[in-house]
Coordinates of C-alpha atoms and ligand atoms in Angstrom, one line a residue:
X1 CA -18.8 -3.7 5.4
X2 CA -19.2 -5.6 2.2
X3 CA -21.7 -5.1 0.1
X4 CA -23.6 -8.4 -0.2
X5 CA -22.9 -11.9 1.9
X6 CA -19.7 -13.9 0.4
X7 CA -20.4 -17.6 -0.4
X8 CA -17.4 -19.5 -1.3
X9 CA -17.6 -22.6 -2.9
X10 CA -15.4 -25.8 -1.9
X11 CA -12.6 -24.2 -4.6
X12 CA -12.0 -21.0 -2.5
X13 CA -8.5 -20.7 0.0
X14 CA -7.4 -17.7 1.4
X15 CA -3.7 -18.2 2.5
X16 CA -1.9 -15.2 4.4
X17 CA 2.1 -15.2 4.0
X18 CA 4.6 -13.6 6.8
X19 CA 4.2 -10.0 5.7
X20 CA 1.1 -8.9 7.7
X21 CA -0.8 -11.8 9.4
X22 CA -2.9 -9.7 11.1
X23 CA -4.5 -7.7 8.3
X24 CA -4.8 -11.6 6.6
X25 CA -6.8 -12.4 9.2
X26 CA -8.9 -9.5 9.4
X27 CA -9.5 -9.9 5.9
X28 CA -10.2 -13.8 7.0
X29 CA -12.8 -12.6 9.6
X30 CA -14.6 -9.8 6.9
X31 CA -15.0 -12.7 4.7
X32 CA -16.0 -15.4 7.4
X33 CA -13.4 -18.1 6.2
X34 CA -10.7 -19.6 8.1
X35 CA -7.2 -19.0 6.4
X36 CA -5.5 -21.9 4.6
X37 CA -3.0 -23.8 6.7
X38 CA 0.7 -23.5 5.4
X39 CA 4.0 -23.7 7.0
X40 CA 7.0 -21.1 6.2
X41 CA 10.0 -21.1 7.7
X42 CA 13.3 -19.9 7.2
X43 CA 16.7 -22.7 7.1
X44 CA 19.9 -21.7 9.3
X45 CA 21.5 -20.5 5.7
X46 CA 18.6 -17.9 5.1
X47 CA 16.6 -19.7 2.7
X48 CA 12.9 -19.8 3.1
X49 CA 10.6 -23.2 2.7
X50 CA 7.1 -23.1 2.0
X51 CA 4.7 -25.3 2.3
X52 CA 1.1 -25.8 2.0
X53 CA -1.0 -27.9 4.5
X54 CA -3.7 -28.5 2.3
X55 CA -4.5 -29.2 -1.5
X56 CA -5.1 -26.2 -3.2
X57 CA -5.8 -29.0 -6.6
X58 CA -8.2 -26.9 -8.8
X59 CA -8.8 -24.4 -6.7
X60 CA -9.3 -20.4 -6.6
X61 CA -6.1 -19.7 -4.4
X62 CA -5.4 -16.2 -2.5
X63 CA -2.2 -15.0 -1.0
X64 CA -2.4 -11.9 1.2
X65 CA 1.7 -10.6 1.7
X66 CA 2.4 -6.9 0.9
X67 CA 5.8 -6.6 0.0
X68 CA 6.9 -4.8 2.7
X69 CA 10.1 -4.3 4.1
X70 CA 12.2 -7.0 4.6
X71 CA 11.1 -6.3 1.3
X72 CA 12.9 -8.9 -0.6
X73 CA 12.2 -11.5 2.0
X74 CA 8.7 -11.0 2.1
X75 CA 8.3 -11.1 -2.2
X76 CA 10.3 -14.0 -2.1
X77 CA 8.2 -15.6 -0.1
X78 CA 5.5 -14.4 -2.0
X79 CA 6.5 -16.2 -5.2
X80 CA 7.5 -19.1 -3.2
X81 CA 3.5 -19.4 -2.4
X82 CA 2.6 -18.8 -6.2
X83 CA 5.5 -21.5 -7.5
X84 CA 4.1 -24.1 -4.6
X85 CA 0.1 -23.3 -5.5
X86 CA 0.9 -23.6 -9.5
X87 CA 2.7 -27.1 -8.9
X88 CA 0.1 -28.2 -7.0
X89 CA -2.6 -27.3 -9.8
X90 CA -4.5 -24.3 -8.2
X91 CA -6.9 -23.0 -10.9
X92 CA -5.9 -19.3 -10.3
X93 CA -3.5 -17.6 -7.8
X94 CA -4.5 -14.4 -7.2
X95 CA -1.7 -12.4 -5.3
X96 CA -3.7 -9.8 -2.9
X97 CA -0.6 -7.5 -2.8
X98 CA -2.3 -4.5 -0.7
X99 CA 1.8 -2.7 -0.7
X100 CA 4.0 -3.2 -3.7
X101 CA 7.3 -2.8 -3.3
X102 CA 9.8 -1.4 -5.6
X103 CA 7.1 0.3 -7.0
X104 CA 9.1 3.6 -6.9
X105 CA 11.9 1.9 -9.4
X106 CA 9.3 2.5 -12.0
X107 CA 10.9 4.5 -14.7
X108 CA 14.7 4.3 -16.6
X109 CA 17.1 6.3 -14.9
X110 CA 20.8 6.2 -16.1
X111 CA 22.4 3.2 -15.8
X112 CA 19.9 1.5 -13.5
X113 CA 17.0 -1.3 -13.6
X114 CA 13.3 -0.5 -13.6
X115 CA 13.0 -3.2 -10.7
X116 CA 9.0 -2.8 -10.7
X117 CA 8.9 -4.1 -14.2
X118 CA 11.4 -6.9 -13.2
X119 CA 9.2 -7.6 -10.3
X120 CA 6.4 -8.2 -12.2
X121 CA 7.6 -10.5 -14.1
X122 CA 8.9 -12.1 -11.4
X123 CA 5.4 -12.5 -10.1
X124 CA 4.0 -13.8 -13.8
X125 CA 6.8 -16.1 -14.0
X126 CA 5.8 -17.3 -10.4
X127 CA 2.2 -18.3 -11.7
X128 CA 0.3 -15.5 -10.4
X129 CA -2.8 -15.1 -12.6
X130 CA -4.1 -11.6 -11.3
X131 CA -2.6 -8.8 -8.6
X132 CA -5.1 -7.4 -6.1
X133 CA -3.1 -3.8 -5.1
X134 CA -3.7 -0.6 -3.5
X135 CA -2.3 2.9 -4.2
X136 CA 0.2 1.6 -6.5
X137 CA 2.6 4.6 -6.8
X138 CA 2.1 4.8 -10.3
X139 CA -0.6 3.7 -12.4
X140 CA 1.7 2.9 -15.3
X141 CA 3.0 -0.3 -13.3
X142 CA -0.1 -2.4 -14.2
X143 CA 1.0 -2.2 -17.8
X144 CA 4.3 -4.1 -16.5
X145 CA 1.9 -6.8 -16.2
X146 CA 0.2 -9.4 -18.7
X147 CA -2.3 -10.2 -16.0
X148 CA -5.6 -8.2 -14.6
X149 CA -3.6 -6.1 -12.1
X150 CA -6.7 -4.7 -10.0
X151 CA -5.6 -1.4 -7.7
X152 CA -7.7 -0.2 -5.0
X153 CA -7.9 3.7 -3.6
X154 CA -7.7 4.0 0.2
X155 CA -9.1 7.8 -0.2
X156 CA -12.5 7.1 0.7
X157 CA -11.6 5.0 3.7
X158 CA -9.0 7.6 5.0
X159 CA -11.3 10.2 4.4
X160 CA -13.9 8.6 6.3
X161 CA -11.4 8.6 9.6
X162 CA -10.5 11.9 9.3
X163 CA -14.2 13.3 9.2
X164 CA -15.1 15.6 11.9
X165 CA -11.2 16.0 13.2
X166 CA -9.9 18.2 10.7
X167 CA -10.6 22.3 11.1
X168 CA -12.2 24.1 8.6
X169 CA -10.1 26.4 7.0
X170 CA -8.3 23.5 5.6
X171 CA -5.8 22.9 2.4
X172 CA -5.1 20.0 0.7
X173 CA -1.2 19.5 -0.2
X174 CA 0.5 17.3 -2.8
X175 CA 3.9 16.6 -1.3
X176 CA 5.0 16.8 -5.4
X177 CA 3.9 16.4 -9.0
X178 CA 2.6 12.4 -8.5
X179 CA 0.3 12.8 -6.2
X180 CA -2.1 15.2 -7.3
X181 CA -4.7 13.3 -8.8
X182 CA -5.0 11.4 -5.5
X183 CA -4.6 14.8 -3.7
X184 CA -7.5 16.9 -6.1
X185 CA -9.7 13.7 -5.0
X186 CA -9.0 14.1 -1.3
X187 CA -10.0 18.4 -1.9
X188 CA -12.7 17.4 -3.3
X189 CA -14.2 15.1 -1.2
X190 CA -13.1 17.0 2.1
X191 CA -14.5 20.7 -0.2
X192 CA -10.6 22.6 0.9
X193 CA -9.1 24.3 -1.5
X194 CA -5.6 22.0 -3.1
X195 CA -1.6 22.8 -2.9
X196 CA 0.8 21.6 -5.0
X197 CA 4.9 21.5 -4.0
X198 CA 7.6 20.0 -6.3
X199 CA 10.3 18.6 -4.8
X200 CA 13.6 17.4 -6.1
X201 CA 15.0 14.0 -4.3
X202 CA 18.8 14.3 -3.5
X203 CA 19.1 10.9 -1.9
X204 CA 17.3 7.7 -0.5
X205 CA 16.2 10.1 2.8
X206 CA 16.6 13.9 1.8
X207 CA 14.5 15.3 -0.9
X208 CA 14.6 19.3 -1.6
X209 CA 11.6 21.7 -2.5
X210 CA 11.6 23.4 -5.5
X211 CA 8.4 25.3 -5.5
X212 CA 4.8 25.7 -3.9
X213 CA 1.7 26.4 -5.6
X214 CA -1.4 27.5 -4.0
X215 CA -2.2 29.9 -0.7
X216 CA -1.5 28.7 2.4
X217 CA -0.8 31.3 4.8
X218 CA -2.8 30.9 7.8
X219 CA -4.4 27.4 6.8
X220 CA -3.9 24.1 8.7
X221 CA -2.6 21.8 5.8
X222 CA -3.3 18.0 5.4
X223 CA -0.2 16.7 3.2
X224 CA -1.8 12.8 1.3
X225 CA 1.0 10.8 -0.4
X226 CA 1.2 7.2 -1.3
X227 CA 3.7 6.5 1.6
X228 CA 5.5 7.4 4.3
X229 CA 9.0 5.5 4.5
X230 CA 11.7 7.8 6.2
X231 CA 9.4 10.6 6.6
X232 CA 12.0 12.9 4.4
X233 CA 9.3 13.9 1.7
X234 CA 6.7 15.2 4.4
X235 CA 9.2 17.1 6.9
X236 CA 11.0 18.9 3.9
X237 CA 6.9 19.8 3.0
X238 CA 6.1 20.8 6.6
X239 CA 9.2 23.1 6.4
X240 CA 8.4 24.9 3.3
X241 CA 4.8 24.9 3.9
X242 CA 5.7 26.5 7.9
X243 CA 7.9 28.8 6.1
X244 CA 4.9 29.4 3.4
X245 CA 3.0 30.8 6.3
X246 CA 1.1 27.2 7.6
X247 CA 0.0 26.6 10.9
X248 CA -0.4 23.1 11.7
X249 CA -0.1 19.7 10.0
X250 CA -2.1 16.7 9.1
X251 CA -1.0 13.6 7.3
X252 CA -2.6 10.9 5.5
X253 CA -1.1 8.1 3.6
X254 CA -1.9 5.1 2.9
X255 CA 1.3 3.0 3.6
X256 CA 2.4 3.6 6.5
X257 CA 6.2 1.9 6.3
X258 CA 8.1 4.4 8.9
X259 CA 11.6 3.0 8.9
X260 CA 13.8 4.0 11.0
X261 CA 13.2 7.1 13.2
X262 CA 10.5 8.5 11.3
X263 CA 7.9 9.0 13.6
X264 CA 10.3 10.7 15.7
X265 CA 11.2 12.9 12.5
X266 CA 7.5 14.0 11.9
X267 CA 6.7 14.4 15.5
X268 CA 9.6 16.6 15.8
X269 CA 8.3 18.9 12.7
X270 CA 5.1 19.3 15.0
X271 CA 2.6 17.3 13.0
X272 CA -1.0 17.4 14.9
X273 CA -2.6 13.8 13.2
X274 CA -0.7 11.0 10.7
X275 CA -3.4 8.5 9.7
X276 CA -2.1 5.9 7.2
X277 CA -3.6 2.5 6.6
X278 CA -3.0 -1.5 7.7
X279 CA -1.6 -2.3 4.2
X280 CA 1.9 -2.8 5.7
X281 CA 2.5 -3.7 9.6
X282 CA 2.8 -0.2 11.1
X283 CA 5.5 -0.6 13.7
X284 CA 4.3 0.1 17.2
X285 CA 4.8 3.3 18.7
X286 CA 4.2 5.1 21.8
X287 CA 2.7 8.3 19.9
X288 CA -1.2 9.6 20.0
X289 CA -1.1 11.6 17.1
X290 CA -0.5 8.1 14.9
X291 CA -3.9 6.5 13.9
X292 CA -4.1 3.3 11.7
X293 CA -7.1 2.5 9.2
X294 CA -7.8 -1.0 8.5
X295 CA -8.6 -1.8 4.7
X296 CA -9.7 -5.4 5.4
X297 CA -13.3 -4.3 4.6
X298 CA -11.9 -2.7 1.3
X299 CA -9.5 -5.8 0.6
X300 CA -12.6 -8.3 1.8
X301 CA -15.1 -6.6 -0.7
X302 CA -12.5 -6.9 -3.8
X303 CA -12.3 -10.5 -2.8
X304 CA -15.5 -10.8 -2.6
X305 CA -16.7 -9.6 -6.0
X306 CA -13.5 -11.6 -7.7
X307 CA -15.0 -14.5 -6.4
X308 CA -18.6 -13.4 -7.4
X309 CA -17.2 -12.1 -10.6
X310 CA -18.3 -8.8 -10.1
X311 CA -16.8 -5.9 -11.0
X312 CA -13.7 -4.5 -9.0
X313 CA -13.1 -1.3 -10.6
X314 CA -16.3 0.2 -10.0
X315 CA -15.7 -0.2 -6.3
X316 CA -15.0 3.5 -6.7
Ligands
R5P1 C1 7.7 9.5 -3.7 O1 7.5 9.7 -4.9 C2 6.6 8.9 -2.9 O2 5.4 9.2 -3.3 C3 6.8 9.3 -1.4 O3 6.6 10.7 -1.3 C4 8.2 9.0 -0.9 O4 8.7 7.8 -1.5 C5 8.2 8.8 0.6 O5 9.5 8.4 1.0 P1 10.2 9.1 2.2 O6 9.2 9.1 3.4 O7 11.4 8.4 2.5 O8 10.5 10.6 1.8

């Protein structure tokens, strides 16, 4: 629910791109405006047109597309919206960019490119005046950007799902070392008692513990990350965690990406609930134990005090 009524004025237009049209529109419906008419479609060769079906000429312009996998399609298409907004003099293009991808290529490693800094330039060089995100891995990546970068916390939301279904002799468990500020906020909020592994990744899909922190013999554990993509992180942390004396397994994470078999990964490891969020499309599956949040009251709010120009940050 937001927290006052959103009144936009004849500069508003909320455009959604390929990425996730349905949380667009639910986002749409929150804020009780249609979504702007566009066209994008892909030529024979691969390359993408966009267009937009109505004049966006001074206006306040947003874009919903998470940059989700295809990933590269989809943040093409992305700055293909912000280059066709900016040459058609929008006043502002805010990018609502609820999943940023490439946001784990964050740091220098040898020999290879920090692609999140490249992407935000990307994005800056686009026109895109200010970056609506949530959960970015790292906090660090808003200082790739010259622009307001504004990133939202799906905590509160996923702890609002998960209220009432989780037992009571609970822990709390960072799957490694960058998530335990969001992890110490979900302990604290849910009053359990907070894990820490370290893990070492080996490869794209196979990461290795290192070490565990924190008693958890006996307890049912809720693992929080940022993401699921193959599931690697969270089955080598049910392993250790089972072999740490653990009983059962909850998940929650906000971006829900899954490739590949990884539902069939974490339902083999025996996990009881996964509850991630609608920032990406979460691929359908056959499996009860898989619940989706939506954040398009979260996202709808945001927009609605960026519009107001209210404060985003203390959305808490
Ligand atoms: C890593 O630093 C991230 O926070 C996630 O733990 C990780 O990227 C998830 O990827 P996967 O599911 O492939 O292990």
């Amino acid at each position: 629910m937001m927290d006052g009524p959103f009144i936009p004025g004849d500069d508003f237009v909320l455009f959604a791109g390929t990425a996730n049209p349905a949380l667009a529109e639910a986002v749409a419906r929150e804020l009780g405006v249609p979504l702007g008419g566009c066209r994008i479609e892909h030529f024979p060769d691969g390359e993408l047109s966009v267009r937009l079906l109505e004049s966006v000429r001074r206006k306040e312009v947003y874009v919903i597309q998470p940059t989700a996998p295809p990933v590269n399609d989809m943040l093409v298409e992305l700055l293909a919206f912000a280059d066709a907004c900016r040459r058609s003099a929008a006043a502002r293009v805010t990018a609502v960019v609820p999943y940023f991808g490439y946001a784990r290529a964050d740091r220098r490693r040898r020999r290879e490119p920090i692609t999140a800094s490249m992407v935000a330039a990307l994005m800056q060089t686009a026109g895109i005046d200010h970056v609506l995100s949530v959960d970015l891995h790292t906090p660090q990546i808003e200082g790739f950007f010259q622009i307001p970068v504004d990133s939202l916390s799906a905590v509160g939301p996923i702890c609002d799902a998960l209220a009432g279904t989780l037992p009571a002799d609970l822990a709390v468990v960072s799957p490694d070392a960058g998530r335990v500020k969001s992890a110490t906020e979900f302990a604290h909020r849910l009053g359990a008692p907070l894990a820490i592994i370290m893990k070492r990744r080996e490869s794209g899909t196979h990461t290795e513990v290192t070490h565990l922190v924190g008693e958890v013999r006996g307890r049912a554990c809720l693992i929080v990350d940022d993401m699921i993509s193959t599931g690697g992180t969270l089955v080598s942390s049910i392993h250790a965690l089972r072999e740490a004396g653990a009983r059962e397994f909850y998940i929650a994470a906000t971006h829900g990406l899954l490739v590949g078999d990884a539902c069939e990964r974490l339902q083999e490891a025996g996990v009881t609930r996964v509850v991630v969020t609608d920032t990406v499309r979460v691929p359908q599956r056959e499996w009860s134990a898989l619940r989706v949040v939506s954040l398009a009251p979260l996202l709808a709010e945001a927009i609605r005090r960026m519009v107001h120009r209210e404060s985003v940050s203390e959305m808490g």
